[in-house]
mmCIF file of C-alpha atoms in Angstrom:
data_model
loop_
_atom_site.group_PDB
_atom_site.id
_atom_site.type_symbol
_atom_site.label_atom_id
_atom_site.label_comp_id
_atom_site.label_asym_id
_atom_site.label_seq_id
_atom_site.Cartn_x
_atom_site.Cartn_y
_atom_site.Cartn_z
ATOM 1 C CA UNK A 134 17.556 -18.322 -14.498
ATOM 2 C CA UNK A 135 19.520 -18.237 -11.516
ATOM 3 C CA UNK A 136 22.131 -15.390 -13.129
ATOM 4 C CA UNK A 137 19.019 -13.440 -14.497
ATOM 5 C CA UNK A 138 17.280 -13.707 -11.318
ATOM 6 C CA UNK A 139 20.029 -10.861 -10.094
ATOM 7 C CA UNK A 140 19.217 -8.573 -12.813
ATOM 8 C CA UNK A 141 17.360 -5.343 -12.686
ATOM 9 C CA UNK A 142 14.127 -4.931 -15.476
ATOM 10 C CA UNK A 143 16.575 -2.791 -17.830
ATOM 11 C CA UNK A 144 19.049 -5.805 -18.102
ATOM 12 C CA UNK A 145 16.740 -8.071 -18.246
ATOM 13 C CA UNK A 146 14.994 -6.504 -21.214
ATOM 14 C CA UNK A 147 18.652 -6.523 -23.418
ATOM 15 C CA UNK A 148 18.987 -10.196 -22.277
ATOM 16 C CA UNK A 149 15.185 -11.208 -23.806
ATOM 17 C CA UNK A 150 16.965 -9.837 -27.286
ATOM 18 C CA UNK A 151 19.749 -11.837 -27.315
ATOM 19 C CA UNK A 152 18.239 -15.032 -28.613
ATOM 20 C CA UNK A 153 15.076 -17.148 -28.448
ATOM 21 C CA UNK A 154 16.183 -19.587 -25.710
ATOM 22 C CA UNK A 155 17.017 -16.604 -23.475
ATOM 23 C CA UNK A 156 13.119 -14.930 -24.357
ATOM 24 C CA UNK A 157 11.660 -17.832 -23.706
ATOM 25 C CA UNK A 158 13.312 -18.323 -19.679
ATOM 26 C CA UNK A 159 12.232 -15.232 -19.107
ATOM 27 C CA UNK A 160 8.484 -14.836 -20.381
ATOM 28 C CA UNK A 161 7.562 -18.295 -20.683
ATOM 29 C CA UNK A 162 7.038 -18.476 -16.997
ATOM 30 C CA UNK A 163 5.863 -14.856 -15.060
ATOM 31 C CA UNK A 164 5.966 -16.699 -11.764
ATOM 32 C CA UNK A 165 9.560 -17.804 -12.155
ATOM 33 C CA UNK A 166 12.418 -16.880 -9.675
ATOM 34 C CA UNK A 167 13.603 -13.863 -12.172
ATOM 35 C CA UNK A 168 10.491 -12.331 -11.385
ATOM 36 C CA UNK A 169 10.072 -12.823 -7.668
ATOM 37 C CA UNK A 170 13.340 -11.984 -7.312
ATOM 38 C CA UNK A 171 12.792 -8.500 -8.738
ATOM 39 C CA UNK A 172 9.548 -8.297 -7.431
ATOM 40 C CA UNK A 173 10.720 -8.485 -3.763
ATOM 41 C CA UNK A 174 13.617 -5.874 -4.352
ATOM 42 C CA UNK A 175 11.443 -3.251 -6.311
ATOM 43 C CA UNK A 176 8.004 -3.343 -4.688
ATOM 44 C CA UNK A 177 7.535 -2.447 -1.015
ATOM 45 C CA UNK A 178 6.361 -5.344 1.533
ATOM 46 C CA UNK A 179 3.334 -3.548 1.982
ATOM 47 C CA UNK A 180 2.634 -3.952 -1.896
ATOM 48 C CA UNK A 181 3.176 -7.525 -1.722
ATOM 49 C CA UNK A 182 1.161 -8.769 1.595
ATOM 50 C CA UNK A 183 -1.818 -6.521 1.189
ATOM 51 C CA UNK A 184 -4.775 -6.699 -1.605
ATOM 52 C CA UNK A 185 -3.273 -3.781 -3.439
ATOM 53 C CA UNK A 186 -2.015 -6.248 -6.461
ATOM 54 C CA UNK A 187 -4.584 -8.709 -5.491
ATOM 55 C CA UNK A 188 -6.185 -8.177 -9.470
ATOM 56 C CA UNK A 189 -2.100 -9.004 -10.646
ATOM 57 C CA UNK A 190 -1.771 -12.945 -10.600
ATOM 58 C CA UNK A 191 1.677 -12.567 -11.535
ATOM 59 C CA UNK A 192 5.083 -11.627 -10.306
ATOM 60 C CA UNK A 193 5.963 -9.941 -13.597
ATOM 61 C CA UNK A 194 2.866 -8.345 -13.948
ATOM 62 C CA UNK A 195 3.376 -6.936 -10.356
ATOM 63 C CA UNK A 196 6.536 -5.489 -11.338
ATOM 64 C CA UNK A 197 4.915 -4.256 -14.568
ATOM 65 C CA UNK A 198 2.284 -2.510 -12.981
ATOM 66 C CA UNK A 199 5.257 -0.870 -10.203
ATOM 67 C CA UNK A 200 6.840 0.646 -13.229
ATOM 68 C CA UNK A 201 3.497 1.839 -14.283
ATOM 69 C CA UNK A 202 2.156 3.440 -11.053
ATOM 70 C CA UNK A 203 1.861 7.341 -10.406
ATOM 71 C CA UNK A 204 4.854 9.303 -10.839
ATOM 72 C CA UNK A 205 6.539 11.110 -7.803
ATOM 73 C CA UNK A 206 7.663 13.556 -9.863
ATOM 74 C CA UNK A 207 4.318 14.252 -12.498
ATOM 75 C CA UNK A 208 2.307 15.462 -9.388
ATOM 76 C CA UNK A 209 1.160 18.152 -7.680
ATOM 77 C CA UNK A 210 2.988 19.488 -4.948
ATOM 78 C CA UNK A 211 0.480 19.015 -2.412
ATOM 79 C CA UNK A 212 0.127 15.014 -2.737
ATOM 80 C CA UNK A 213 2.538 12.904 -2.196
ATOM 81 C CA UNK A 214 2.695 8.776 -3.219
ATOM 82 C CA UNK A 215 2.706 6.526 0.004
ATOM 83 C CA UNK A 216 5.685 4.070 0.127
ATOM 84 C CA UNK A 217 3.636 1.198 -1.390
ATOM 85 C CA UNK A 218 4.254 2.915 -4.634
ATOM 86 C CA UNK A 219 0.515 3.266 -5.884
ATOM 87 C CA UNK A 220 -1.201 5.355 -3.566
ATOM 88 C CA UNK A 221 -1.589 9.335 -3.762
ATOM 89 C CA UNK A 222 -2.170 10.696 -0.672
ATOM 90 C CA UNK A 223 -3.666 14.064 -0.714
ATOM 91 C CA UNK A 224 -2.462 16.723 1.582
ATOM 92 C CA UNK A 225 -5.437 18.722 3.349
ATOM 93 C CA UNK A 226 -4.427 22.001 1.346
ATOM 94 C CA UNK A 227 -7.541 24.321 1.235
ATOM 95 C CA UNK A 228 -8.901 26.102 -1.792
ATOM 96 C CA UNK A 229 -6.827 23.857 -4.123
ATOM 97 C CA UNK A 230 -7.137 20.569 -6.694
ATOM 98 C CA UNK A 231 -4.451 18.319 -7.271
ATOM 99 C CA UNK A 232 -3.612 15.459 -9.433
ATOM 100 C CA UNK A 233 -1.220 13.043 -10.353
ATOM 101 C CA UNK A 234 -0.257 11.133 -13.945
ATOM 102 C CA UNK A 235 1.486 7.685 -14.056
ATOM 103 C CA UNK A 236 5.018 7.210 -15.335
ATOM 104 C CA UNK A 237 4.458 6.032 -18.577
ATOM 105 C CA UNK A 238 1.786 6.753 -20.718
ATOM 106 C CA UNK A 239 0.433 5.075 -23.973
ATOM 107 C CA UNK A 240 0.178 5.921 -27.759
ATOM 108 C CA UNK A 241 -0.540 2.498 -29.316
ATOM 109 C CA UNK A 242 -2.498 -0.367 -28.035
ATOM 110 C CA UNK A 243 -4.550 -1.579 -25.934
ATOM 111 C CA UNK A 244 -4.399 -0.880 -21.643
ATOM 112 C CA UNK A 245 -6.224 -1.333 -18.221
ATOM 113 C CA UNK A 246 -5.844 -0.110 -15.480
ATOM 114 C CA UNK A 247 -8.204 -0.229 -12.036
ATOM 115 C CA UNK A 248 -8.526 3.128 -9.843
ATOM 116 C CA UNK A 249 -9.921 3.176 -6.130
ATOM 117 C CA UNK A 250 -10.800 5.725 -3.564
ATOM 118 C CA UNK A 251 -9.822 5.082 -0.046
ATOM 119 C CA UNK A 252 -11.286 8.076 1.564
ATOM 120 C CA UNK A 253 -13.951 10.567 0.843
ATOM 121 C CA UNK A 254 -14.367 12.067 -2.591
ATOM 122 C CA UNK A 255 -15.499 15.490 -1.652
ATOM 123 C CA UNK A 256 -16.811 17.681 -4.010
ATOM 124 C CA UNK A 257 -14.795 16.667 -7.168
ATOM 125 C CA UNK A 258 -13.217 13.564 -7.561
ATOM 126 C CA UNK A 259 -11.892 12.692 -11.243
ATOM 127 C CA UNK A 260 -10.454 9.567 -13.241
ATOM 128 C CA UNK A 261 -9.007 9.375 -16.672
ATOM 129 C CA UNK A 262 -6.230 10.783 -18.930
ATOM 130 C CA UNK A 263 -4.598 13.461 -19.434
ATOM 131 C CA UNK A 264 -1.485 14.412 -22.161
ATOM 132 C CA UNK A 265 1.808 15.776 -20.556
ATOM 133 C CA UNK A 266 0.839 19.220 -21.448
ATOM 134 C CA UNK A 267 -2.660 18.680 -18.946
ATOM 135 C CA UNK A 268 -1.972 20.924 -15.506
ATOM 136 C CA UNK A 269 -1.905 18.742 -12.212
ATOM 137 C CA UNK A 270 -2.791 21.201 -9.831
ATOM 138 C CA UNK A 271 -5.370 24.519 -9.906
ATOM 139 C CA UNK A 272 -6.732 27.122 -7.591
ATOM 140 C CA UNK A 273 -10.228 26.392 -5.850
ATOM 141 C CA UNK A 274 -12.325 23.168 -6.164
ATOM 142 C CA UNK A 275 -12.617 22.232 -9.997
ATOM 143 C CA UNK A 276 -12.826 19.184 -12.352
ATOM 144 C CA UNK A 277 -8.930 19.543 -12.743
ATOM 145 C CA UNK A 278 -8.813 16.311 -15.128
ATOM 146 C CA UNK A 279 -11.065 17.526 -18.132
ATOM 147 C CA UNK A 280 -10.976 20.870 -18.134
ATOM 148 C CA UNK A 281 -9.040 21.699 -20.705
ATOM 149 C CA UNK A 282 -8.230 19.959 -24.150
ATOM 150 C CA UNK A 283 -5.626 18.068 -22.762
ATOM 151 C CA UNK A 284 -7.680 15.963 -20.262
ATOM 152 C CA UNK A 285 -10.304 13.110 -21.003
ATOM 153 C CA UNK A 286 -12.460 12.405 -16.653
ATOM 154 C CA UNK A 287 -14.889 11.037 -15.435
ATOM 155 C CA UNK A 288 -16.261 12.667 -12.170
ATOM 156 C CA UNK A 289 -17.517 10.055 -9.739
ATOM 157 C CA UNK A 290 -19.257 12.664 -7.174
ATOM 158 C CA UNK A 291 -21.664 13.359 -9.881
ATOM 159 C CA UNK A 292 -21.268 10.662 -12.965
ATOM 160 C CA UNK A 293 -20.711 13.916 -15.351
ATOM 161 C CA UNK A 294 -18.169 13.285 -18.349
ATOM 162 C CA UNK A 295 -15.393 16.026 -18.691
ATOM 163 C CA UNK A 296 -13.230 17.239 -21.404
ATOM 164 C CA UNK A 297 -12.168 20.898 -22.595
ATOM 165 C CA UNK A 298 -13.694 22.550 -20.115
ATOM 166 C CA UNK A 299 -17.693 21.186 -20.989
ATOM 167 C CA UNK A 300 -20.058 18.561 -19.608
ATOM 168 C CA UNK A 301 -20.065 15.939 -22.364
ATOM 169 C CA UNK A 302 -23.561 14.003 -20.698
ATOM 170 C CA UNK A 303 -23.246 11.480 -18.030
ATOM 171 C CA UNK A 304 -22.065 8.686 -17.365
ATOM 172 C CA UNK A 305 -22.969 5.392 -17.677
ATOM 173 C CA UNK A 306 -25.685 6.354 -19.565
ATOM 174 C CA UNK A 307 -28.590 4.665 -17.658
ATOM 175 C CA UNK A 308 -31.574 5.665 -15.436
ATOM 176 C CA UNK A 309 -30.120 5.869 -11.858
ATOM 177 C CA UNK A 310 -27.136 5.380 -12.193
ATOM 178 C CA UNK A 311 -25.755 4.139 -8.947
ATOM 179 C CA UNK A 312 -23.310 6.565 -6.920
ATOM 180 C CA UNK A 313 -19.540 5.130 -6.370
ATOM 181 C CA UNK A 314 -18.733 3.540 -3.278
ATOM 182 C CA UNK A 315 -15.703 4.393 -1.080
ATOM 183 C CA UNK A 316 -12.734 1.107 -2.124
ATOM 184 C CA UNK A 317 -15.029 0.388 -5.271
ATOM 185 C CA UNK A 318 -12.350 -0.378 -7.912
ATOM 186 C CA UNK A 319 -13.102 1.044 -11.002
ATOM 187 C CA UNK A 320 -11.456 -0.686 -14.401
ATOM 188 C CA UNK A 321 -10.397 2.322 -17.310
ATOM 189 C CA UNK A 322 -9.799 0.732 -20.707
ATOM 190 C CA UNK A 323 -7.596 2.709 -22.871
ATOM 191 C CA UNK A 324 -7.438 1.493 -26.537
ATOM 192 C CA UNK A 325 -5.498 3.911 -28.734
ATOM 193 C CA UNK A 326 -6.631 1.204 -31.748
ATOM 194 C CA UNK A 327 -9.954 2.653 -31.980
ATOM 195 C CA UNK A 328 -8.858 5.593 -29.799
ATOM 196 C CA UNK A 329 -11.753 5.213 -27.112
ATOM 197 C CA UNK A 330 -11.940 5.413 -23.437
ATOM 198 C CA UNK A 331 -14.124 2.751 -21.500
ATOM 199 C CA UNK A 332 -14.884 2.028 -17.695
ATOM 200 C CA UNK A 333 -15.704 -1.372 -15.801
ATOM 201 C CA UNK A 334 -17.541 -1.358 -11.929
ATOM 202 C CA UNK A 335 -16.651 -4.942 -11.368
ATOM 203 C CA UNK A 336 -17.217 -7.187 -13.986
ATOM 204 C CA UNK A 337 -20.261 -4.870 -15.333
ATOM 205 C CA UNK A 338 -18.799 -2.759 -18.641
ATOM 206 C CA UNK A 339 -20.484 0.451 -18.427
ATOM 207 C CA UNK A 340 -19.735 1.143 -21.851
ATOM 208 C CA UNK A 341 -17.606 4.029 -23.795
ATOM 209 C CA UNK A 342 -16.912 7.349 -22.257
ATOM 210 C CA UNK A 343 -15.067 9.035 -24.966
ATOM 211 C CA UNK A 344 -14.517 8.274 -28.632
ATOM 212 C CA UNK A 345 -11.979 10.257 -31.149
ATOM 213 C CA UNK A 346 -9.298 10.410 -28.764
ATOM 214 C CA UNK A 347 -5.858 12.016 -30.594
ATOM 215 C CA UNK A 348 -2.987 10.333 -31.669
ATOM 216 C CA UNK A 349 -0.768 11.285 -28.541
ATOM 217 C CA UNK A 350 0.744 9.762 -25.696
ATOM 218 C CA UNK A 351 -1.961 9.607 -22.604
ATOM 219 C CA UNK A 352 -1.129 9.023 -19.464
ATOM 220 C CA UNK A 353 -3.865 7.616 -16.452
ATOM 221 C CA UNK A 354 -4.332 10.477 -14.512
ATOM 222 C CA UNK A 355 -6.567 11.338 -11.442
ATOM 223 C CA UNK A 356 -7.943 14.698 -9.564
ATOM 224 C CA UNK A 357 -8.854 15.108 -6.197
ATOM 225 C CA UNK A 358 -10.029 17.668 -3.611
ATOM 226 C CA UNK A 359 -10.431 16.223 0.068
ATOM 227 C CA UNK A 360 -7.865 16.755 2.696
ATOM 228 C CA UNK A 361 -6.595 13.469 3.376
ATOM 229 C CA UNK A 362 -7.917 11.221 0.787
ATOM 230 C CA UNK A 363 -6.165 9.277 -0.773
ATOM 231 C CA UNK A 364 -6.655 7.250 -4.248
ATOM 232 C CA UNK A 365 -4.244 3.907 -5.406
ATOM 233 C CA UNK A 366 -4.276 3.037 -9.135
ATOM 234 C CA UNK A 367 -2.683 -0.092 -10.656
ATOM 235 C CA UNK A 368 -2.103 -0.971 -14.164
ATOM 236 C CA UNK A 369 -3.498 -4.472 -15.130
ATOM 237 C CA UNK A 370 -2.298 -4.643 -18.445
ATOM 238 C CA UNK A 371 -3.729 -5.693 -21.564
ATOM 239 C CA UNK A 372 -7.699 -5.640 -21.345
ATOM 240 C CA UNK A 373 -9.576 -8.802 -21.812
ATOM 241 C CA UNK A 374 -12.445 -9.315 -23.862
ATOM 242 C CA UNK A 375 -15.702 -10.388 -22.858
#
């Protein structure tokens, strides 16, 4: 434990192959000194002593969702990620929408993932997926994520469903639905088993958003509009049930 605790995540990943007794040190406890070690040297302090990874009980799940936080370089060119490593920041660039994907997306399984606002939404303000192939930044003020057949959002300014350009009804499907609150954290459940696309506000499921989704790698993805707003997204990991 104390050699693996200087390892970086690729080295420790070849070491968890080499034989049971090795596996076992390393994921039998994800609080152990490998994983705080690696913790402390990939995510920034600010990661660590805030509530950012407050919904991540672990150290290795910290460090799992690190690896799984927006990409600095599958973004627009007008956001940029704050040093804590999960929070777009979007520059106040006028006439324009920008988003931002994670750096890994998913074509098997079953993934969470909670998304927040920390400033105001604007006009348009999407979560969801998107392919590789989805643009990340447009002219004017749009429903980036969605429009096109690439992208799967939800819009949050005005609970509308978006994909391929269209409406597809709103969402959650209720009578009132209530408007989303500025920090709200909002869960996405990804399951590429029975290729939906689900959404949690706080431990209320509000049901399935999309069904049918294609046998291709998605990746969480947001869209935003405001000058200034900024939006943090952290991967939780496998869902759970109930």
């Amino acid at each position: 434990e104390l050699v693996f605790s200087y390892l970086e995540l690729r080295e420790l990943r070849s070491c968890a192959l080499v034989c049971k007794l090795w596996h076992r040190v390393l994921h039998g406890d994800e609080n152990s000194e490998v994983w705080r070690s690696l913790a402390a040297r990939c995510l920034a302090e600010e990661a660590l002593r805030t509530d950012i990874l407050c919904n991540v009980p672990t150290y290795k799940g910290k460090v799992r969702a690190f690896h799984h936080a927006f990409s600095t370089n599958d973004c627009s060119r007008n956001v940029y990620i704050k040093k804590n490593g999960f929070t777009l920041h979007r520059n106040p660039i006028a006439q324009s929408t920008d988003g931002a994907r994670t750096k890994i997306g998913f074509s098997e399984g079953r993934h969470a993932w909670e998304v927040w606002w920390e400033g105001p939404l604007g006009t348009v303000a999407v979560i969801g997926i998107a392919t590789k192939r989805a643009a990340m930044q447009c002219q004017g003020y749009v429903a980036l994520l969605g429009s096109d057949d690439q992208s799967w959002g939800w819009n949050l300014v005005d609970n509308n469903l978006l994909h391929n350009g269209e409406v597809n009804g709103s969402f959650p499907q209720c009578n009132n639905a209530p408007k989303y609150q500025i920090g709200e954290r909002i869960r996405v459940i990804l399951d590429m088993e029975d290729k939906t696309l689900a959404f949690e506000r706080g431990y209320e499921f509000l049901g399935v958003a999309f069904r049918g989704l294609p046998k291709v790698c998605l990746y969480p993805a947001v869209s935003a509009v405001y000058g200034n707003t900024e939006v943090t997204l952290v991967y939780l990991g496998k869902p759970l049930d109930g």
